[in-house]
XYZ file of C-alpha atoms in Angstrom:
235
model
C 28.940 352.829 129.828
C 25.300 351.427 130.043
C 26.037 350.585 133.653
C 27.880 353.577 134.717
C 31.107 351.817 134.971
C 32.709 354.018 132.591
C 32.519 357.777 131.183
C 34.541 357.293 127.999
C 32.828 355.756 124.731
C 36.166 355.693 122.494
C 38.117 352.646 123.681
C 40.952 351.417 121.430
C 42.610 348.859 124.227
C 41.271 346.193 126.857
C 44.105 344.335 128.335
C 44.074 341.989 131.215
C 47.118 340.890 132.681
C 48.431 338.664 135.117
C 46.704 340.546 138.413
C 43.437 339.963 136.760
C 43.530 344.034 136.390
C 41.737 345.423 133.274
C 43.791 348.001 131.236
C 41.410 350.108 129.260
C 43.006 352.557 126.809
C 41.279 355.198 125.260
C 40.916 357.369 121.980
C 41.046 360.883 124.173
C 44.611 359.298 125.551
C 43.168 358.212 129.024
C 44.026 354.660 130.655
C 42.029 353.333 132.968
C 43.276 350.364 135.588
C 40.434 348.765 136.995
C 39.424 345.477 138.614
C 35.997 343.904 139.323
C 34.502 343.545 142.971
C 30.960 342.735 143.793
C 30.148 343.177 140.234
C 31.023 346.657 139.545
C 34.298 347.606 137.205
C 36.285 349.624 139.776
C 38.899 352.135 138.711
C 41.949 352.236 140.700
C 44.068 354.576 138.569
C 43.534 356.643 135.701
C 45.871 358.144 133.655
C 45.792 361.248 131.911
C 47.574 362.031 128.586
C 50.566 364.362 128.287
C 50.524 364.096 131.787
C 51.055 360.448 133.446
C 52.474 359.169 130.094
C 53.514 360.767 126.495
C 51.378 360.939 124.051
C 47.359 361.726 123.348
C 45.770 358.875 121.665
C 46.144 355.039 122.697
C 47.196 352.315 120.340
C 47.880 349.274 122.288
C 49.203 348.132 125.897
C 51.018 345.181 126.968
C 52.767 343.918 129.945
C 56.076 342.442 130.577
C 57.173 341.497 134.148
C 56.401 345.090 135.942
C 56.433 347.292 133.004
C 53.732 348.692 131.303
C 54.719 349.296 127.292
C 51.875 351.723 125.862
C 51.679 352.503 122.146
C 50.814 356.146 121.639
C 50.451 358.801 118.765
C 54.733 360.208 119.856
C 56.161 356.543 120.810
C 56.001 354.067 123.141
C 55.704 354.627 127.224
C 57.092 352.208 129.341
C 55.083 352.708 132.778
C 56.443 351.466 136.486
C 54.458 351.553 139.166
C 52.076 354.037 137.051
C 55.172 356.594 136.825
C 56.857 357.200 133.288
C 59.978 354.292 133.525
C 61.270 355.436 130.530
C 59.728 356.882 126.163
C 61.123 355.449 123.148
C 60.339 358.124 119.938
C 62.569 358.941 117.256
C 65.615 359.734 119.318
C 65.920 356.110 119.902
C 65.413 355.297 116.244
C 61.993 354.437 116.754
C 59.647 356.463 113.825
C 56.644 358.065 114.437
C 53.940 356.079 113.223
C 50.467 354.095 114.201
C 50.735 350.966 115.259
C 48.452 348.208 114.543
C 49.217 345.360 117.185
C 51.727 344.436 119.199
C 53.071 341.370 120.904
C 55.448 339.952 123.566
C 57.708 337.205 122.547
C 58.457 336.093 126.118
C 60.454 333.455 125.227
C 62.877 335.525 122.555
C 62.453 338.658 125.067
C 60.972 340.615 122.479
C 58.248 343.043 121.941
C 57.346 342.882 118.259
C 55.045 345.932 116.816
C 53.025 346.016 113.533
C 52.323 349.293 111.662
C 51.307 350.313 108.045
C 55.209 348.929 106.883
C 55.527 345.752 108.320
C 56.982 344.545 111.873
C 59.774 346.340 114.780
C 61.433 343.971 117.043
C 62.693 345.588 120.316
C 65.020 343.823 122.865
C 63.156 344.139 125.785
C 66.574 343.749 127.995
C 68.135 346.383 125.968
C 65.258 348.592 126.753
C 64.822 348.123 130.192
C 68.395 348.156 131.261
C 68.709 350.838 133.513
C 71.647 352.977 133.318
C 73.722 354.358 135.852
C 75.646 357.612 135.202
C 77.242 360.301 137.137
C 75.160 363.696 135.690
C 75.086 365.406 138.657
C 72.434 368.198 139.451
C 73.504 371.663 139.891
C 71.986 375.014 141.082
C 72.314 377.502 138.717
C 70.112 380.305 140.242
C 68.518 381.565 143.262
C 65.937 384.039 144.034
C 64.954 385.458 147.576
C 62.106 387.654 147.486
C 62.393 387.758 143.830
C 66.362 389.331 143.933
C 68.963 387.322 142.950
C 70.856 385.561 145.786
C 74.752 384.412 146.189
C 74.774 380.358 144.791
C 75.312 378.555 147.956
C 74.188 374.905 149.167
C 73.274 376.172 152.225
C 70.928 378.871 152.973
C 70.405 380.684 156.426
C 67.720 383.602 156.030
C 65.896 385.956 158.377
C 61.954 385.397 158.911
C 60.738 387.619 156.174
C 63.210 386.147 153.389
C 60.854 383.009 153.150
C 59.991 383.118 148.886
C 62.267 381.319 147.401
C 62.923 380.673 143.935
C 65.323 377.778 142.989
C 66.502 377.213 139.318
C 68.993 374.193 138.461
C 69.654 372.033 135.665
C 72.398 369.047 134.673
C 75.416 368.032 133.256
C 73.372 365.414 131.154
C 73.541 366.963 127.680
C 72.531 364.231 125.564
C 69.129 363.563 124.846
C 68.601 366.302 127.146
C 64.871 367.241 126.124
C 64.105 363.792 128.109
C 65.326 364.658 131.143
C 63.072 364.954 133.972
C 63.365 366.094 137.333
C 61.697 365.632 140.845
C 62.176 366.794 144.575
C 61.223 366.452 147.898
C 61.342 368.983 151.123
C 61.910 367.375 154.098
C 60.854 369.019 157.185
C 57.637 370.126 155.386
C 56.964 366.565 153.324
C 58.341 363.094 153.306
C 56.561 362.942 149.801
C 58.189 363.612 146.312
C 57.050 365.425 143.219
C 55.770 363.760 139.956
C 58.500 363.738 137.617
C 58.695 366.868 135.269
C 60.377 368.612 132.834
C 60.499 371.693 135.262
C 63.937 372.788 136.139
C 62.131 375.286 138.457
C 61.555 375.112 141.947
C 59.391 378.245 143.880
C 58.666 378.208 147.498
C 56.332 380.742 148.905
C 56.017 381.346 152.649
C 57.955 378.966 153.969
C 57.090 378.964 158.176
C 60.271 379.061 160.139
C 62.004 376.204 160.538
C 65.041 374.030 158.547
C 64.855 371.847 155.784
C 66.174 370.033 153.441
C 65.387 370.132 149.968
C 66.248 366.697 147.964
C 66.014 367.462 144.009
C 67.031 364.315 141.506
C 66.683 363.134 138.296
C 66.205 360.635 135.342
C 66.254 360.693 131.133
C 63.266 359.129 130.202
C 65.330 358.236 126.700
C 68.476 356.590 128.148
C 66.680 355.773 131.303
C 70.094 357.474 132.823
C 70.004 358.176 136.512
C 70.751 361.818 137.091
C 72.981 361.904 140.841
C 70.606 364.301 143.401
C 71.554 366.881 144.932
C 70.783 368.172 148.220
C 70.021 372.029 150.148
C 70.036 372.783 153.794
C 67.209 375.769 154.248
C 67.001 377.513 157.445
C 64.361 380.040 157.865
């Protein structure tokens, strides 16, 4: 802080791992991934709580292969490539509570936490195992200049019927408060969303053209793919 390197006095976590990149997890929730150069600490992501990962207050972080496990206040986050992989909390069996340390047990594939009652064990192949399950996404309302408009995959509209409103959800029922949802437009952006909770999609004055808007999914609790679906838009 002394040297201007950093904004945020409460640390709780300093973690290095095998990139030589310093983890620095925080008391207000924030995670900082820097790396030295020409003597400075740079900062080439920081997260913010409730936002990049679950939770508001930072108890420890580890590493194991590409995944990021970070204890929080609600659980544990399990970060890839700085986007929410998948969030172990009581729906997984795992009790709310402060942990005190944690530790990988590379050999046993294990990440073993400490808290006020003793030690957990987790199977980190268990965990990580990505599931693959046919939930598709479906549209289940849509809004043209805020009326309500037939369900169709396909929409062809005049020049002036260009705010649109899209509302969808899926099949995936269980563990359903974990599900989380992204999309893309292309034609307008190769790029997609963060990852949210939304189930809402609004698109305000679109230019004429077509598109195609991509819109898929994931439960952060199962780690259960959620199939896409996909909308041809002509304005």
């Amino acid at each position: 802080n002394d040297l201007g390197f950093l904004y945020d006095k409460n640390i709780t976590e300093v973690f290095e791992d095998d990139n030589q990149n310093i983890i620095i997890g925080t008391v207000s929730g924030k995670i900082y991934f820097s790396r030295w150069k020409n003597q400075k600490l740079l900062h080439f992501k920081i997260l913010s709580p409730d936002k990049d990962l679950i939770g508001n207050s930072i108890f420890f972080i580890r590493k194991y292969n590409n995944y990021y496990f970070i204890g929080t206040n609600r659980g544990i986050t399990i970060l890839k490539d700085f986007e929410i992989y998948k969030f172990i909390d009581l729906s997984e069996n795992l009790t709310q509570t402060r942990y005190t340390d944690a530790q990988i047990d590379y050999k046993r594939k294990q990440l073993i936490l400490s808290n006020e009652n003793g030690l957990i064990n987790l199977d980190l192949e268990k965990v990580l195992k990505q599931q693959i399950v046919n939930s598709p996404i479906y549209i289940k309302s849509i809004r043209i200049n805020q009326k309500e408009f037939p369900l169709s995959r396909t929409l062809n509209l005049e020049h002036a019927q260009n705010n649109l409103e899209i509302t969808f959800n899926s099949n995936n029922l269980y563990n359903a408060i974990k599900n989380r949802y992204r999309y893309k437009i292309i034609g307008l952006t190769d790029t997609w969303s963060s990852y949210t909770s939304e189930n809402n999609i609004k698109l305000f004055g679109l230019s004429s053209g077509k598109y195609q808007l991509v819109i898929e999914g994931k439960n952060i609790g199962t780690n259960e793919f959620i199939a896409p679906i996909t909308m041809s838009i002509t304005i």
